[in-house]
């Protein structure tokens, strides 16, 4: 019972007592004075009315002290305060910029405020009675919501970032606080979710990031971001034991353009340069603008300086066409400085500094060119890059030739087969040997085209020889280790065989020991697939790699070619003698044929034959030559020559 009701009950009992006393006196005292029963009844009636009037009068006169005593004023004040509080809460509810949503314990929305309408785009009548899951964005999985409900259940509230969907369909981030509101009995009756729209904050955060890390004119990463990425690239390269490169690109005489055409056109040119360079490279390369007319290229995976030099050449080539600036064609050139990790620099900062020093060198050397930080390498790299671009042209212009070197049977001395060897008929330099251009072709990726072309030419030639009934049983073609890594070599070879119609049994593919050993498992698989085509396989330059005998046993190889390095010392060099004998024994034990290459002296042929080597190839028999020049009857007797 409250204080107020206690007091009211007390006052009523007190008044009841007074009424009782009044009644007693009118019932028992009044007859002592009034003896006439009719008058007595009249008096008693009047006294009753009088008591009523007196009570009412006392109540009226004493109302204030009475109310004060009963605490009604406090009640009034409290009621007033409650009303005020409700009014304020409702004003806050409606004027706050945070969205508010109230649900009942069944999860139905019972209230939303004005900000809710502004943020979500839903009108109250569209959402009242519905479940808040209406706003789910689909960005969070079920476990997210489970954790949220668990937190509300255990702690009575949850707050965090949540992505919801507006009426327009747009998904946006909110910071939301959900609390359960308990009733008098302690049970949760309502849930109140208060949320703010974070999309503006996120946007401005993004804009700040953008401004701090990107160049305003070109939209490219700036120096800060480039340095960050370079640091990451160096760390990743160190971990993966590979290289990376930094190229600084500076426009030549950009100041003249600014001075003569104005800064606005200068800016337009920089934008055009940025766009063009951006189009030249993939995601492996970060293009940045460091300020002014200076750009940078960070190459995350760059094994060799030749690769970096080729990229620099690509940049220079990109400047060959004019840039369109406000309807005017502007020509520009650039100078490039290159530094490499780990050759020139061991940190991102050093990489940038050394690329800058190299750039200075390139400028001093006469602009429109590139320079490597390490001086000696520059000329070499330039030569190789030039060679690569010339080689590309050579393939297009049909400057490649195939020469054939006969392989002789050391017993009958007759020609048994030929090895196809590529040559480059350079318009100025004459015949260029493959030793010079094959490594360049391998680095620049041109080897795929070259090997395919040689294979096709050799198979076609072999068909012609067969038609002419030339006495030879095979043509051998060299396959680069690069081709081995591609995985679909067998598909390509099968296609050439189909196209040329050559019997696969007449084709032999030569792979070097190192090609096989760089990824033995994959190589063994590839060799099996090739072998299934019906052709023969030989290991070239045998003895120079680190073949594991165990792996050799698993390879479907029919021939070992003893490297000419071991043949050169025969028969005098004891080591060579031992090695050659070992290889022959090994081949025999594995049921393989042996071929010795590089036979320049008849003594070498005698020794090889006496040691059990079956086939021989070398200048003493014949040099590589055009197909038409092969003399099929040529069968020189090395024993006679020795004698
Ligand atoms: P290889 O496959 O070991 O070829 C043998 C090399 O030794 C050839 O050099 C040949 O001319 C040379 N040679 C032959 N007999 C003698 C000799 O008595 N003394 C000396 N000193 N050398 C001799 P070439 O034609 O310059 O080819 C060099 C290498 O280039 C080849 O070594 C092969 O690895 C590669 N190659 C040639 N043609 C192709 C091709 O079409 N594709 C691929 N991927 N590589 C090729
Ligand atoms: Mg070979
Ligand atoms: Mg060889």
Coordinates of N, CA and C in Angstrom, one line a residue, residues 383 386-388 390-391 393-394 399-403 421-441 450 453-454 624:
X383 N 71.0 -4.6 -75.7 CA 71.3 -5.5 -76.8 C 70.3 -6.6 -76.9
X386 N 66.8 -5.4 -77.8 CA 66.8 -5.1 -79.3 C 66.7 -6.4 -80.1
X387 N 67.5 -7.3 -79.6 CA 67.5 -8.6 -80.3 C 66.1 -9.2 -80.2
X388 N 65.4 -9.1 -79.1 CA 64.1 -9.7 -79.0 C 63.1 -9.0 -80.0
X390 N 63.9 -7.5 -82.7 CA 64.3 -7.9 -84.1 C 63.8 -9.3 -84.4
X391 N 63.9 -10.2 -83.4 CA 63.6 -11.6 -83.5 C 62.1 -11.7 -83.8
X393 N 60.3 -9.5 -85.3 CA 60.2 -9.1 -86.7 C 60.6 -10.3 -87.7
X394 N 61.7 -10.9 -87.2 CA 62.3 -12.0 -88.1 C 61.3 -13.1 -88.3
X399 N 62.4 -15.0 -91.6 CA 63.9 -15.0 -91.7 C 64.5 -16.2 -91.1
X400 N 63.7 -17.1 -90.5 CA 64.2 -18.3 -89.8 C 64.4 -19.4 -90.8
X401 N 65.4 -20.2 -90.6 CA 65.7 -21.3 -91.5 C 65.9 -22.6 -90.6
X402 N 65.7 -23.7 -91.2 CA 66.1 -25.0 -90.4 C 67.2 -25.6 -91.2
X403 N 68.3 -25.9 -90.4 CA 69.5 -26.6 -90.9 C 69.3 -28.0 -90.3
X421 N 68.1 -28.0 -86.6 CA 68.7 -26.9 -85.8 C 68.3 -25.6 -86.5
X422 N 67.8 -24.7 -85.7 CA 67.2 -23.5 -86.3 C 68.4 -22.5 -86.5
X423 N 68.2 -21.6 -87.5 CA 69.1 -20.6 -87.9 C 68.3 -19.3 -88.2
X424 N 69.0 -18.2 -88.0 CA 68.3 -16.9 -88.3 C 69.1 -16.2 -89.4
X425 N 68.5 -16.1 -90.5 CA 69.2 -15.4 -91.6 C 69.0 -13.9 -91.5
X426 N 69.9 -13.3 -90.7 CA 69.7 -11.8 -90.4 C 70.1 -11.0 -91.7
X427 N 69.3 -10.1 -92.1 CA 69.6 -9.3 -93.3 C 71.0 -8.6 -93.3
X428 N 71.4 -8.2 -92.1 CA 72.8 -7.6 -92.0 C 73.8 -8.4 -91.4
X429 N 73.5 -9.2 -90.4 CA 74.5 -10.0 -89.7 C 74.8 -11.3 -90.2
X430 N 74.0 -11.7 -91.3 CA 74.2 -13.1 -91.8 C 73.6 -14.1 -90.9
X431 N 74.1 -15.4 -91.0 CA 73.5 -16.4 -90.2 C 73.8 -16.3 -88.7
X432 N 72.8 -16.2 -87.9 CA 72.9 -16.0 -86.5 C 72.7 -17.4 -85.8
X433 N 73.5 -17.8 -84.9 CA 73.4 -19.1 -84.3 C 72.3 -19.1 -83.2
X434 N 71.7 -20.3 -83.0 CA 70.6 -20.3 -82.0 C 71.2 -20.1 -80.6
X435 N 72.4 -20.4 -80.3 CA 73.0 -20.1 -79.0 C 72.9 -18.7 -78.6
X436 N 72.8 -17.8 -79.6 CA 72.7 -16.4 -79.4 C 71.2 -15.9 -79.1
X437 N 70.3 -16.5 -80.0 CA 69.0 -15.9 -79.8 C 68.0 -16.8 -79.1
X438 N 68.3 -18.1 -78.9 CA 67.3 -19.0 -78.2 C 67.1 -18.5 -76.8
X439 N 68.2 -18.1 -76.0 CA 67.9 -17.7 -74.6 C 67.0 -16.4 -74.6
X440 N 67.3 -15.5 -75.6 CA 66.4 -14.3 -75.7 C 65.0 -14.7 -76.0
X441 N 64.8 -15.6 -76.9 CA 63.5 -16.1 -77.3 C 62.8 -16.7 -76.1
X450 N 58.8 -20.1 -82.2 CA 59.9 -20.7 -82.9 C 59.9 -22.2 -82.9
X453 N 57.3 -23.5 -85.1 CA 57.6 -23.3 -86.5 C 58.6 -24.4 -87.0
X454 N 59.7 -24.6 -86.1 CA 60.8 -25.5 -86.5 C 60.2 -26.9 -86.6
X624 N 75.8 -28.9 -89.6 CA 74.4 -28.6 -89.9 C 74.3 -27.9 -91.3

